[in-house]
Amino acid sequence: MARIVERSSGPQSISHGGETVTPPALESAPRLEALPADAEFALCLTHDVDRPYKGLRGLFFATRERPGYHLRTVLSGENPYWQFENVMALEDDLGVRSSWYVLNEQHLLLDRPPRDWTAPANWIQHLGRYDVTSDEIAGVLRALEEGGWEVGLHGSFHTADDPARIREETATLESVLDGPVTGGRQHHLRLSPPETWHYYRLAGLAYDASLGSTTECGFHHGYHPIRPFDDEFVVFPLTIMDQALPDPARRPNAARRTCNRLLEEAAANDAVMSVLWHPRYFSEREFPGHRDLYRWVIERGQELGAWIGSPRNYLEAVDADCVPGDESARAPASDPTGGASLATDREPSATAGSDPTTGGGQPASTDGGLERASDERAGSDVANGVSDRRGAR
């Protein structure tokens, strides 16, 4: 069990459709302030499975950079974006688990209205569409669940205002998993608060993890999960998205400094921190440096005494239904397959006064400003695709 203190938060703003708004549900919403036993803070690991097959989208990438490389992946059938097993092995090696949010998109020509057919962006997105019920995808999703990872909903692009579609996508995913889905995150973080959260509740989901930014990293919506309806439904604000970080290939120290600053801020505030790494970013050829940075974030979190796991495991660990204000209630430490209280036996990589982001005695940056994504990053955010090990179908 964990101690839970309900606190009314101040107004929080959300960027929605280019306009900054303050949803009424957040103006006085209580917070879920709870940590698993002996944890300095919580670090929730998440992955949005946007595009597990690169396929013909490589032609689009070839028009933007490295045409020879991208054309070779198309012609050879190589699929560098299938990274399920690689990420599972990395996390298993570190003794942690994460959440994987899965898309179940409509077919552009069969399911969407004709007005959507003329938008080039819709065709770029459609080229990477995948079927969650296919043998290959369903098999890896079941392997994730069986191995202790969480598989959740990645609400498709048009679902923010479509409760029927959210219910349909949730039901389809549950049929694949042969079990319930606990929560999810909206594709492109497209959110209509608080209505989308209400639709999640109607679909039987316990949480959403869409509240965040695609361009800035930070605790913009507070240090703790939000209860927008003052009930059991929880919103996990997003702290870090991979594409919002400085490019770790070109600016590795800046990327680590950004992550380290936020990890230390989380530890200082007993925070629940959430990070998103798209599976395609683990392809070293396509996005060099991201795989090592992700490992470093987990290891640094362990050094700082974080509990690390999926949002579902966090809710299980703190027992979100316990009586608010119970000072004696603490959550039991769990094993790695359910998230873990992972203060480790390994020696810290940095001594006091040194910069852990460089592995040496360089002074840590005191710049508290937001680090923005590099405009030169390979694989434009416009495409926003995740790819896979195997060729396009």
mmCIF file of C-alpha atoms in Angstrom:
data_model
loop_
_atom_site.group_PDB
_atom_site.id
_atom_site.type_symbol
_atom_site.label_atom_id
_atom_site.label_comp_id
_atom_site.label_asym_id
_atom_site.label_seq_id
_atom_site.Cartn_x
_atom_site.Cartn_y
_atom_site.Cartn_z
ATOM 1 C CA MET A 1 0.000 0.000 0.000
ATOM 2 C CA ALA A 2 1.054 3.574 -0.515
ATOM 3 C CA ARG A 3 0.214 6.852 1.110
ATOM 4 C CA ILE A 4 -1.981 8.912 -1.186
ATOM 5 C CA VAL A 5 -2.496 12.616 -0.629
ATOM 6 C CA GLU A 6 -5.123 14.401 -2.689
ATOM 7 C CA ARG A 7 -4.113 17.945 -3.603
ATOM 8 C CA SER A 8 -5.919 20.467 -5.736
ATOM 9 C CA SER A 9 -3.683 21.634 -8.543
ATOM 10 C CA GLY A 10 -3.566 25.095 -10.030
ATOM 11 C CA PRO A 11 -4.700 25.771 -13.585
ATOM 12 C CA GLN A 12 -2.821 23.781 -16.167
ATOM 13 C CA SER A 13 -2.645 24.760 -19.845
ATOM 14 C CA ILE A 14 -2.703 22.370 -22.782
ATOM 15 C CA SER A 15 -1.717 23.018 -26.374
ATOM 16 C CA HIS A 16 -4.633 21.805 -28.465
ATOM 17 C CA GLY A 17 -5.008 22.580 -32.150
ATOM 18 C CA GLY A 18 -2.384 25.327 -31.901
ATOM 19 C CA GLU A 19 -4.298 27.066 -29.112
ATOM 20 C CA THR A 20 -3.365 26.990 -25.443
ATOM 21 C CA VAL A 21 -6.382 26.148 -23.310
ATOM 22 C CA THR A 22 -6.986 25.403 -19.657
ATOM 23 C CA PRO A 23 -9.371 22.453 -19.355
ATOM 24 C CA PRO A 24 -11.910 22.873 -16.553
ATOM 25 C CA ALA A 25 -11.148 19.319 -15.405
ATOM 26 C CA LEU A 26 -7.606 20.353 -14.457
ATOM 27 C CA GLU A 27 -8.305 23.607 -12.660
ATOM 28 C CA SER A 28 -9.081 21.952 -9.338
ATOM 29 C CA ALA A 29 -8.347 18.303 -10.013
ATOM 30 C CA PRO A 30 -6.787 16.315 -7.162
ATOM 31 C CA ARG A 31 -3.436 14.604 -7.599
ATOM 32 C CA LEU A 32 -2.354 11.056 -6.914
ATOM 33 C CA GLU A 33 0.756 11.487 -4.782
ATOM 34 C CA ALA A 34 2.037 8.027 -4.022
ATOM 35 C CA LEU A 35 5.245 6.088 -4.488
ATOM 36 C CA PRO A 36 6.079 2.404 -4.142
ATOM 37 C CA ALA A 37 8.038 1.457 -1.039
ATOM 38 C CA ASP A 38 11.520 2.939 -0.643
ATOM 39 C CA ALA A 39 11.364 4.754 -3.985
ATOM 40 C CA GLU A 40 12.682 8.292 -4.366
ATOM 41 C CA PHE A 41 10.427 8.782 -7.396
ATOM 42 C CA ALA A 42 8.678 6.765 -10.095
ATOM 43 C CA LEU A 43 9.854 6.454 -13.692
ATOM 44 C CA CYS A 44 7.213 5.123 -16.088
ATOM 45 C CA LEU A 45 8.556 3.750 -19.375
ATOM 46 C CA THR A 46 6.338 3.851 -22.469
ATOM 47 C CA HIS A 47 6.528 3.129 -26.214
ATOM 48 C CA ASP A 48 4.067 4.216 -28.926
ATOM 49 C CA VAL A 49 3.929 1.590 -31.680
ATOM 50 C CA ASP A 50 3.112 3.959 -34.537
ATOM 51 C CA ARG A 51 4.635 2.128 -37.492
ATOM 52 C CA PRO A 52 6.242 -1.290 -37.048
ATOM 53 C CA TYR A 53 6.779 -1.587 -40.824
ATOM 54 C CA LYS A 54 8.854 0.977 -42.680
ATOM 55 C CA GLY A 55 7.993 -0.276 -46.167
ATOM 56 C CA LEU A 56 7.221 2.269 -48.865
ATOM 57 C CA ARG A 57 7.515 5.133 -46.406
ATOM 58 C CA GLY A 58 11.227 4.790 -47.119
ATOM 59 C CA LEU A 59 10.517 6.524 -50.447
ATOM 60 C CA PHE A 60 9.261 9.567 -48.552
ATOM 61 C CA PHE A 61 12.310 9.575 -46.275
ATOM 62 C CA ALA A 62 14.570 9.320 -49.339
ATOM 63 C CA THR A 63 13.249 12.676 -50.539
ATOM 64 C CA ARG A 64 14.390 14.303 -47.303
ATOM 65 C CA GLU A 65 17.814 12.815 -46.493
ATOM 66 C CA ARG A 66 20.139 9.854 -47.120
ATOM 67 C CA PRO A 67 18.359 8.759 -50.320
ATOM 68 C CA GLY A 68 20.738 5.873 -50.984
ATOM 69 C CA TYR A 69 20.214 4.316 -47.582
ATOM 70 C CA HIS A 70 16.423 4.679 -47.549
ATOM 71 C CA LEU A 71 16.047 3.383 -51.095
ATOM 72 C CA ARG A 72 18.131 0.317 -50.195
ATOM 73 C CA THR A 73 15.790 -0.479 -47.291
ATOM 74 C CA VAL A 74 12.832 -0.322 -49.677
ATOM 75 C CA LEU A 75 14.393 -2.403 -52.443
ATOM 76 C CA SER A 76 15.902 -5.012 -50.135
ATOM 77 C CA GLY A 77 12.830 -5.428 -47.962
ATOM 78 C CA GLU A 78 14.929 -4.570 -44.929
ATOM 79 C CA ASN A 79 12.806 -3.453 -42.009
ATOM 80 C CA PRO A 80 14.926 -1.542 -39.458
ATOM 81 C CA TYR A 81 11.891 -0.376 -37.477
ATOM 82 C CA TRP A 82 10.866 -3.749 -36.045
ATOM 83 C CA GLN A 83 12.485 -3.376 -32.649
ATOM 84 C CA PHE A 84 10.237 -5.351 -30.302
ATOM 85 C CA GLU A 85 12.738 -8.041 -29.407
ATOM 86 C CA ASN A 86 15.636 -5.596 -29.130
ATOM 87 C CA VAL A 87 13.790 -3.355 -26.674
ATOM 88 C CA MET A 88 12.530 -6.333 -24.689
ATOM 89 C CA ALA A 89 16.075 -7.676 -24.383
ATOM 90 C CA LEU A 90 17.429 -4.285 -23.298
ATOM 91 C CA GLU A 91 14.757 -3.829 -20.633
ATOM 92 C CA ASP A 92 15.038 -7.422 -19.477
ATOM 93 C CA ASP A 93 18.777 -6.924 -19.036
ATOM 94 C CA LEU A 94 18.067 -3.927 -16.788
ATOM 95 C CA GLY A 95 15.293 -5.691 -14.876
ATOM 96 C CA VAL A 96 12.485 -3.338 -15.914
ATOM 97 C CA ARG A 97 9.237 -3.434 -17.855
ATOM 98 C CA SER A 98 7.361 -0.825 -19.916
ATOM 99 C CA SER A 99 4.082 -0.059 -21.677
ATOM 100 C CA TRP A 100 3.517 -0.513 -25.418
ATOM 101 C CA TYR A 101 0.619 1.469 -26.922
ATOM 102 C CA VAL A 102 -0.745 -0.085 -30.109
ATOM 103 C CA LEU A 103 -2.596 1.564 -33.017
ATOM 104 C CA ASN A 104 -5.679 0.114 -34.677
ATOM 105 C CA GLU A 105 -6.295 2.637 -37.450
ATOM 106 C CA GLN A 106 -9.088 2.845 -39.969
ATOM 107 C CA HIS A 107 -8.387 2.163 -43.626
ATOM 108 C CA LEU A 108 -8.087 5.466 -45.480
ATOM 109 C CA LEU A 109 -10.163 4.424 -48.517
ATOM 110 C CA LEU A 110 -12.551 1.959 -46.921
ATOM 111 C CA ASP A 111 -13.312 3.665 -43.618
ATOM 112 C CA ARG A 112 -12.551 7.391 -43.912
ATOM 113 C CA PRO A 113 -14.723 9.970 -45.767
ATOM 114 C CA PRO A 114 -13.631 11.071 -49.278
ATOM 115 C CA ARG A 115 -12.571 14.502 -48.011
ATOM 116 C CA ASP A 116 -9.692 12.776 -46.196
ATOM 117 C CA TRP A 117 -8.388 11.143 -49.381
ATOM 118 C CA THR A 118 -6.925 14.354 -50.814
ATOM 119 C CA ALA A 119 -4.622 15.189 -47.899
ATOM 120 C CA PRO A 120 -1.012 14.076 -48.624
ATOM 121 C CA ALA A 121 -0.315 13.682 -44.900
ATOM 122 C CA ASN A 122 -3.088 11.078 -44.670
ATOM 123 C CA TRP A 123 -1.483 9.036 -47.458
ATOM 124 C CA ILE A 124 1.925 9.212 -45.768
ATOM 125 C CA GLN A 125 0.347 7.924 -42.575
ATOM 126 C CA HIS A 126 -1.675 5.249 -44.380
ATOM 127 C CA LEU A 127 1.430 3.759 -46.009
ATOM 128 C CA GLY A 128 2.556 2.557 -42.592
ATOM 129 C CA ARG A 129 -0.778 1.249 -41.328
ATOM 130 C CA TYR A 130 -0.670 -2.191 -39.722
ATOM 131 C CA ASP A 131 -3.214 -4.767 -38.589
ATOM 132 C CA VAL A 132 -3.161 -5.607 -34.868
ATOM 133 C CA THR A 133 -4.997 -8.858 -35.569
ATOM 134 C CA SER A 134 -2.359 -10.166 -38.008
ATOM 135 C CA ASP A 135 -0.470 -13.237 -36.827
ATOM 136 C CA GLU A 136 2.866 -11.440 -36.629
ATOM 137 C CA ILE A 137 1.645 -8.404 -34.649
ATOM 138 C CA ALA A 138 -0.731 -10.378 -32.436
ATOM 139 C CA GLY A 139 2.040 -12.847 -31.648
ATOM 140 C CA VAL A 140 4.492 -10.217 -30.441
ATOM 141 C CA LEU A 141 1.786 -8.420 -28.436
ATOM 142 C CA ARG A 142 0.931 -11.640 -26.616
ATOM 143 C CA ALA A 143 4.637 -12.251 -25.998
ATOM 144 C CA LEU A 144 4.902 -8.815 -24.414
ATOM 145 C CA GLU A 145 1.977 -9.450 -22.071
ATOM 146 C CA GLU A 146 3.227 -12.910 -21.173
ATOM 147 C CA GLY A 147 6.657 -11.449 -20.365
ATOM 148 C CA GLY A 148 5.291 -8.872 -17.921
ATOM 149 C CA TRP A 149 5.107 -5.865 -20.235
ATOM 150 C CA GLU A 150 1.912 -3.840 -20.594
ATOM 151 C CA VAL A 151 0.102 -3.589 -23.931
ATOM 152 C CA GLY A 152 -2.247 -0.607 -24.130
ATOM 153 C CA LEU A 153 -4.348 1.410 -26.534
ATOM 154 C CA HIS A 154 -2.807 3.993 -28.879
ATOM 155 C CA GLY A 155 -5.973 5.845 -29.829
ATOM 156 C CA SER A 156 -5.871 6.557 -33.570
ATOM 157 C CA PHE A 157 -5.678 10.033 -35.094
ATOM 158 C CA HIS A 158 -9.421 10.723 -35.287
ATOM 159 C CA THR A 159 -10.529 9.239 -31.955
ATOM 160 C CA ALA A 160 -10.098 12.196 -29.595
ATOM 161 C CA ASP A 161 -13.749 13.136 -30.201
ATOM 162 C CA ASP A 162 -15.074 9.698 -31.169
ATOM 163 C CA PRO A 163 -16.141 7.569 -28.182
ATOM 164 C CA ALA A 164 -17.516 4.772 -30.361
ATOM 165 C CA ARG A 165 -14.197 4.380 -32.176
ATOM 166 C CA ILE A 166 -12.262 4.367 -28.881
ATOM 167 C CA ARG A 167 -14.498 1.576 -27.611
ATOM 168 C CA GLU A 168 -14.093 -0.361 -30.872
ATOM 169 C CA GLU A 169 -10.294 -0.069 -30.881
ATOM 170 C CA THR A 170 -10.125 -1.088 -27.230
ATOM 171 C CA ALA A 171 -12.364 -4.102 -27.800
ATOM 172 C CA THR A 172 -10.293 -5.235 -30.794
ATOM 173 C CA LEU A 173 -7.056 -5.033 -28.806
ATOM 174 C CA GLU A 174 -8.612 -6.910 -25.895
ATOM 175 C CA SER A 175 -9.720 -9.662 -28.258
ATOM 176 C CA VAL A 176 -6.123 -10.005 -29.500
ATOM 177 C CA LEU A 177 -4.757 -10.149 -25.952
ATOM 178 C CA ASP A 178 -7.638 -12.256 -24.649
ATOM 179 C CA GLY A 179 -7.723 -9.950 -21.636
ATOM 180 C CA PRO A 180 -8.430 -6.404 -20.475
ATOM 181 C CA VAL A 181 -6.555 -3.281 -21.504
ATOM 182 C CA THR A 182 -5.805 -0.907 -18.629
ATOM 183 C CA GLY A 183 -4.936 2.390 -20.333
ATOM 184 C CA GLY A 184 -3.433 4.122 -23.316
ATOM 185 C CA ARG A 185 -2.196 7.220 -25.086
ATOM 186 C CA GLN A 186 -3.576 9.155 -28.068
ATOM 187 C CA HIS A 187 -1.694 9.126 -31.398
ATOM 188 C CA HIS A 188 0.186 12.424 -31.891
ATOM 189 C CA LEU A 189 -1.015 13.278 -28.344
ATOM 190 C CA ARG A 190 -4.290 14.447 -29.961
ATOM 191 C CA LEU A 191 -6.457 15.115 -26.959
ATOM 192 C CA SER A 192 -9.736 16.946 -26.290
ATOM 193 C CA PRO A 193 -9.689 17.270 -22.516
ATOM 194 C CA PRO A 194 -11.656 16.359 -20.558
ATOM 195 C CA GLU A 195 -13.941 14.705 -23.128
ATOM 196 C CA THR A 196 -11.347 12.196 -24.396
ATOM 197 C CA TRP A 197 -10.698 11.066 -20.821
ATOM 198 C CA HIS A 198 -14.421 10.559 -20.330
ATOM 199 C CA TYR A 199 -14.484 8.408 -23.471
ATOM 200 C CA TYR A 200 -11.587 6.376 -22.089
ATOM 201 C CA ARG A 201 -13.596 5.727 -18.935
ATOM 202 C CA LEU A 202 -16.612 4.657 -21.001
ATOM 203 C CA ALA A 203 -14.353 2.158 -22.794
ATOM 204 C CA GLY A 204 -13.338 0.693 -19.430
ATOM 205 C CA LEU A 205 -9.842 2.204 -19.347
ATOM 206 C CA ALA A 206 -8.282 3.285 -16.042
ATOM 207 C CA TYR A 207 -5.772 5.869 -17.274
ATOM 208 C CA ASP A 208 -4.533 8.054 -20.122
ATOM 209 C CA ALA A 209 -0.925 9.107 -20.811
ATOM 210 C CA SER A 210 -1.471 11.697 -23.580
ATOM 211 C CA LEU A 211 -1.077 14.953 -21.642
ATOM 212 C CA GLY A 212 2.224 16.376 -22.852
ATOM 213 C CA SER A 213 4.248 18.003 -25.605
ATOM 214 C CA THR A 214 5.877 16.742 -28.798
ATOM 215 C CA THR A 215 8.423 19.592 -28.788
ATOM 216 C CA GLU A 216 9.339 20.346 -25.163
ATOM 217 C CA CYS A 217 10.463 18.217 -22.232
ATOM 218 C CA GLY A 218 9.533 19.030 -18.653
ATOM 219 C CA PHE A 219 7.002 18.800 -15.837
ATOM 220 C CA HIS A 220 4.595 21.189 -17.539
ATOM 221 C CA HIS A 221 1.551 19.604 -15.907
ATOM 222 C CA GLY A 222 2.911 18.985 -12.434
ATOM 223 C CA TYR A 223 4.834 16.267 -10.665
ATOM 224 C CA HIS A 224 2.036 13.797 -10.031
ATOM 225 C CA PRO A 225 -0.737 11.977 -11.904
ATOM 226 C CA ILE A 226 -4.050 13.812 -12.113
ATOM 227 C CA ARG A 227 -7.549 12.644 -11.192
ATOM 228 C CA PRO A 228 -9.567 14.848 -13.593
ATOM 229 C CA PHE A 229 -12.929 13.524 -12.381
ATOM 230 C CA ASP A 230 -11.954 13.090 -8.720
ATOM 231 C CA ASP A 231 -12.436 9.349 -9.013
ATOM 232 C CA GLU A 232 -10.260 6.347 -9.833
ATOM 233 C CA PHE A 233 -9.424 7.484 -13.401
ATOM 234 C CA VAL A 234 -5.840 8.779 -13.660
ATOM 235 C CA VAL A 235 -3.947 10.955 -16.164
ATOM 236 C CA PHE A 236 -0.164 10.501 -16.410
ATOM 237 C CA PRO A 237 1.514 13.692 -17.732
ATOM 238 C CA LEU A 238 4.306 13.034 -20.221
ATOM 239 C CA THR A 239 7.723 14.373 -19.182
ATOM 240 C CA ILE A 240 10.009 13.352 -22.065
ATOM 241 C CA MET A 241 9.327 12.401 -25.677
ATOM 242 C CA ASP A 242 12.328 11.165 -27.653
ATOM 243 C CA GLN A 243 11.840 13.538 -30.570
ATOM 244 C CA ALA A 244 11.763 16.576 -28.234
ATOM 245 C CA LEU A 245 15.279 15.894 -26.945
ATOM 246 C CA PRO A 246 18.480 17.294 -28.411
ATOM 247 C CA ASP A 247 19.704 14.836 -31.054
ATOM 248 C CA PRO A 248 21.860 12.345 -29.113
ATOM 249 C CA ALA A 249 23.943 11.635 -32.228
ATOM 250 C CA ARG A 250 24.954 15.263 -32.738
ATOM 251 C CA ARG A 251 24.582 16.603 -29.184
ATOM 252 C CA PRO A 252 24.948 13.628 -26.828
ATOM 253 C CA ASN A 253 25.967 15.669 -23.781
ATOM 254 C CA ALA A 254 23.059 18.075 -24.243
ATOM 255 C CA ALA A 255 20.624 15.150 -24.519
ATOM 256 C CA ARG A 256 21.969 13.581 -21.321
ATOM 257 C CA ARG A 257 21.950 16.912 -19.491
ATOM 258 C CA THR A 258 18.283 17.398 -20.341
ATOM 259 C CA CYS A 259 17.388 13.909 -19.133
ATOM 260 C CA ASN A 260 19.557 14.167 -16.039
ATOM 261 C CA ARG A 261 18.074 17.533 -15.068
ATOM 262 C CA LEU A 262 14.568 16.092 -15.233
ATOM 263 C CA LEU A 263 15.505 12.875 -13.408
ATOM 264 C CA GLU A 264 17.047 14.873 -10.580
ATOM 265 C CA GLU A 265 14.037 17.194 -10.526
ATOM 266 C CA ALA A 266 11.798 14.143 -10.236
ATOM 267 C CA ALA A 267 13.851 12.767 -7.339
ATOM 268 C CA ALA A 268 13.754 16.120 -5.543
ATOM 269 C CA ASN A 269 9.961 16.328 -5.808
ATOM 270 C CA ASP A 270 8.864 12.695 -5.221
ATOM 271 C CA ALA A 271 7.526 12.851 -8.752
ATOM 272 C CA VAL A 272 5.969 10.363 -11.123
ATOM 273 C CA MET A 273 7.922 10.873 -14.344
ATOM 274 C CA SER A 274 6.852 9.431 -17.706
ATOM 275 C CA VAL A 275 9.075 8.963 -20.753
ATOM 276 C CA LEU A 276 8.210 7.960 -24.324
ATOM 277 C CA TRP A 277 10.642 6.261 -26.730
ATOM 278 C CA HIS A 278 9.145 5.196 -30.065
ATOM 279 C CA PRO A 279 10.367 1.721 -31.055
ATOM 280 C CA ARG A 280 11.804 2.995 -34.341
ATOM 281 C CA TYR A 281 14.236 5.168 -32.369
ATOM 282 C CA PHE A 282 16.022 2.011 -31.249
ATOM 283 C CA SER A 283 17.253 1.480 -34.820
ATOM 284 C CA GLU A 284 20.851 2.635 -34.607
ATOM 285 C CA ARG A 285 21.120 3.169 -38.372
ATOM 286 C CA GLU A 286 18.029 5.377 -38.487
ATOM 287 C CA PHE A 287 18.317 7.188 -35.148
ATOM 288 C CA PRO A 288 21.871 6.828 -33.820
ATOM 289 C CA GLY A 289 22.364 7.445 -30.130
ATOM 290 C CA HIS A 290 18.779 6.966 -28.951
ATOM 291 C CA ARG A 291 19.156 3.357 -27.845
ATOM 292 C CA ASP A 292 22.167 4.187 -25.655
ATOM 293 C CA LEU A 293 20.426 7.281 -24.277
ATOM 294 C CA TYR A 294 17.370 5.247 -23.284
ATOM 295 C CA ARG A 295 19.560 2.734 -21.456
ATOM 296 C CA TRP A 296 21.387 5.585 -19.762
ATOM 297 C CA VAL A 297 18.099 7.141 -18.569
ATOM 298 C CA ILE A 298 17.072 3.864 -16.936
ATOM 299 C CA GLU A 299 20.460 3.303 -15.338
ATOM 300 C CA ARG A 300 20.575 6.879 -14.060
ATOM 301 C CA GLY A 301 17.076 6.452 -12.657
ATOM 302 C CA GLN A 302 18.221 3.338 -10.849
ATOM 303 C CA GLU A 303 21.170 5.220 -9.369
ATOM 304 C CA LEU A 304 18.790 7.884 -8.078
ATOM 305 C CA GLY A 305 16.565 5.291 -6.385
ATOM 306 C CA ALA A 306 13.625 5.271 -8.794
ATOM 307 C CA TRP A 307 10.876 2.713 -9.001
ATOM 308 C CA ILE A 308 10.759 1.870 -12.726
ATOM 309 C CA GLY A 309 7.964 0.205 -14.654
ATOM 310 C CA SER A 310 4.793 0.727 -16.686
ATOM 311 C CA PRO A 311 1.892 3.004 -15.709
ATOM 312 C CA ARG A 312 -0.256 -0.078 -15.091
ATOM 313 C CA ASN A 313 2.373 -1.509 -12.771
ATOM 314 C CA TYR A 314 2.653 1.826 -10.986
ATOM 315 C CA LEU A 315 -1.090 1.849 -10.276
ATOM 316 C CA GLU A 316 -0.884 -1.726 -9.058
ATOM 317 C CA ALA A 317 2.124 -0.944 -6.883
ATOM 318 C CA VAL A 318 0.643 2.045 -5.096
ATOM 319 C CA ASP A 319 -2.835 0.521 -4.909
ATOM 320 C CA ALA A 320 -4.676 3.617 -6.109
ATOM 321 C CA ASP A 321 -7.862 2.553 -4.334
ATOM 322 C CA CYS A 322 -6.400 2.856 -0.848
ATOM 323 C CA VAL A 323 -7.839 5.415 1.545
ATOM 324 C CA PRO A 324 -6.512 8.947 0.856
ATOM 325 C CA GLY A 325 -4.265 10.237 3.614
ATOM 326 C CA ASP A 326 -3.363 6.830 5.052
ATOM 327 C CA GLU A 327 0.089 7.681 6.384
ATOM 328 C CA SER A 328 0.978 4.087 7.246
ATOM 329 C CA ALA A 329 0.129 2.576 3.880
ATOM 330 C CA ARG A 330 3.074 1.695 1.676
ATOM 331 C CA ALA A 331 3.260 -0.333 -1.496
ATOM 332 C CA PRO A 332 5.333 -3.519 -1.416
ATOM 333 C CA ALA A 333 8.399 -3.592 -3.611
ATOM 334 C CA SER A 334 7.731 -5.690 -6.691
ATOM 335 C CA ASP A 335 9.872 -7.854 -8.911
ATOM 336 C CA PRO A 336 11.216 -6.587 -12.246
ATOM 337 C CA THR A 337 8.353 -8.014 -14.267
ATOM 338 C CA GLY A 338 5.918 -5.717 -12.505
ATOM 339 C CA GLY A 339 8.077 -2.648 -12.178
ATOM 340 C CA ALA A 340 10.674 -2.538 -9.458
ATOM 341 C CA SER A 341 12.107 -0.476 -6.684
ATOM 342 C CA LEU A 342 15.462 -0.436 -8.336
ATOM 343 C CA ALA A 343 18.030 1.251 -6.163
ATOM 344 C CA THR A 344 20.834 -0.989 -7.378
ATOM 345 C CA ASP A 345 24.085 -2.364 -5.998
ATOM 346 C CA ARG A 346 26.113 -0.909 -8.834
ATOM 347 C CA GLU A 347 28.369 2.054 -8.154
ATOM 348 C CA PRO A 348 27.073 5.469 -9.245
ATOM 349 C CA SER A 349 28.678 6.687 -12.430
ATOM 350 C CA ALA A 350 29.378 10.128 -11.036
ATOM 351 C CA THR A 351 30.620 11.548 -7.778
ATOM 352 C CA ALA A 352 29.149 14.532 -5.992
ATOM 353 C CA GLY A 353 29.947 17.720 -7.811
ATOM 354 C CA SER A 354 30.644 16.005 -11.117
ATOM 355 C CA ASP A 355 28.465 15.735 -14.179
ATOM 356 C CA PRO A 356 26.970 12.233 -14.570
ATOM 357 C CA THR A 357 26.033 13.029 -18.154
ATOM 358 C CA THR A 358 29.656 13.010 -19.321
ATOM 359 C CA GLY A 359 31.055 10.288 -17.063
ATOM 360 C CA GLY A 360 33.790 12.627 -15.869
ATOM 361 C CA GLY A 361 34.429 15.604 -13.667
ATOM 362 C CA GLN A 362 32.890 18.243 -15.904
ATOM 363 C CA PRO A 363 30.606 20.623 -14.024
ATOM 364 C CA ALA A 364 26.954 19.953 -14.645
ATOM 365 C CA SER A 365 25.102 22.496 -16.750
ATOM 366 C CA THR A 366 23.114 24.961 -14.695
ATOM 367 C CA ASP A 367 20.936 25.933 -17.621
ATOM 368 C CA GLY A 368 17.335 25.321 -16.582
ATOM 369 C CA GLY A 369 15.864 26.256 -19.943
ATOM 370 C CA LEU A 370 13.980 23.843 -22.136
ATOM 371 C CA GLU A 371 15.983 21.858 -24.669
ATOM 372 C CA ARG A 372 14.305 21.814 -28.075
ATOM 373 C CA ALA A 373 14.416 19.107 -30.699
ATOM 374 C CA SER A 374 17.015 19.492 -33.436
ATOM 375 C CA ASP A 375 15.617 20.516 -36.810
ATOM 376 C CA GLU A 376 18.262 18.357 -38.442
ATOM 377 C CA ARG A 377 17.087 15.070 -36.932
ATOM 378 C CA ALA A 378 17.018 12.173 -39.368
ATOM 379 C CA GLY A 379 13.548 10.877 -40.129
ATOM 380 C CA SER A 380 11.241 13.907 -39.981
ATOM 381 C CA ASP A 381 8.604 14.121 -37.279
ATOM 382 C CA VAL A 382 6.091 14.764 -40.087
ATOM 383 C CA ALA A 383 6.230 11.107 -40.948
ATOM 384 C CA ASN A 384 6.012 10.064 -37.283
ATOM 385 C CA GLY A 385 6.332 6.379 -38.147
ATOM 386 C CA VAL A 386 7.611 3.359 -36.288
ATOM 387 C CA SER A 387 9.053 0.524 -38.331
ATOM 388 C CA ASP A 388 10.085 -3.087 -38.034
ATOM 389 C CA ARG A 389 12.398 -5.985 -38.578
ATOM 390 C CA ARG A 390 10.576 -7.335 -41.605
ATOM 391 C CA GLY A 391 9.739 -5.931 -44.985
ATOM 392 C CA ALA A 392 6.564 -4.099 -45.886
ATOM 393 C CA ARG A 393 3.570 -6.186 -46.694
#
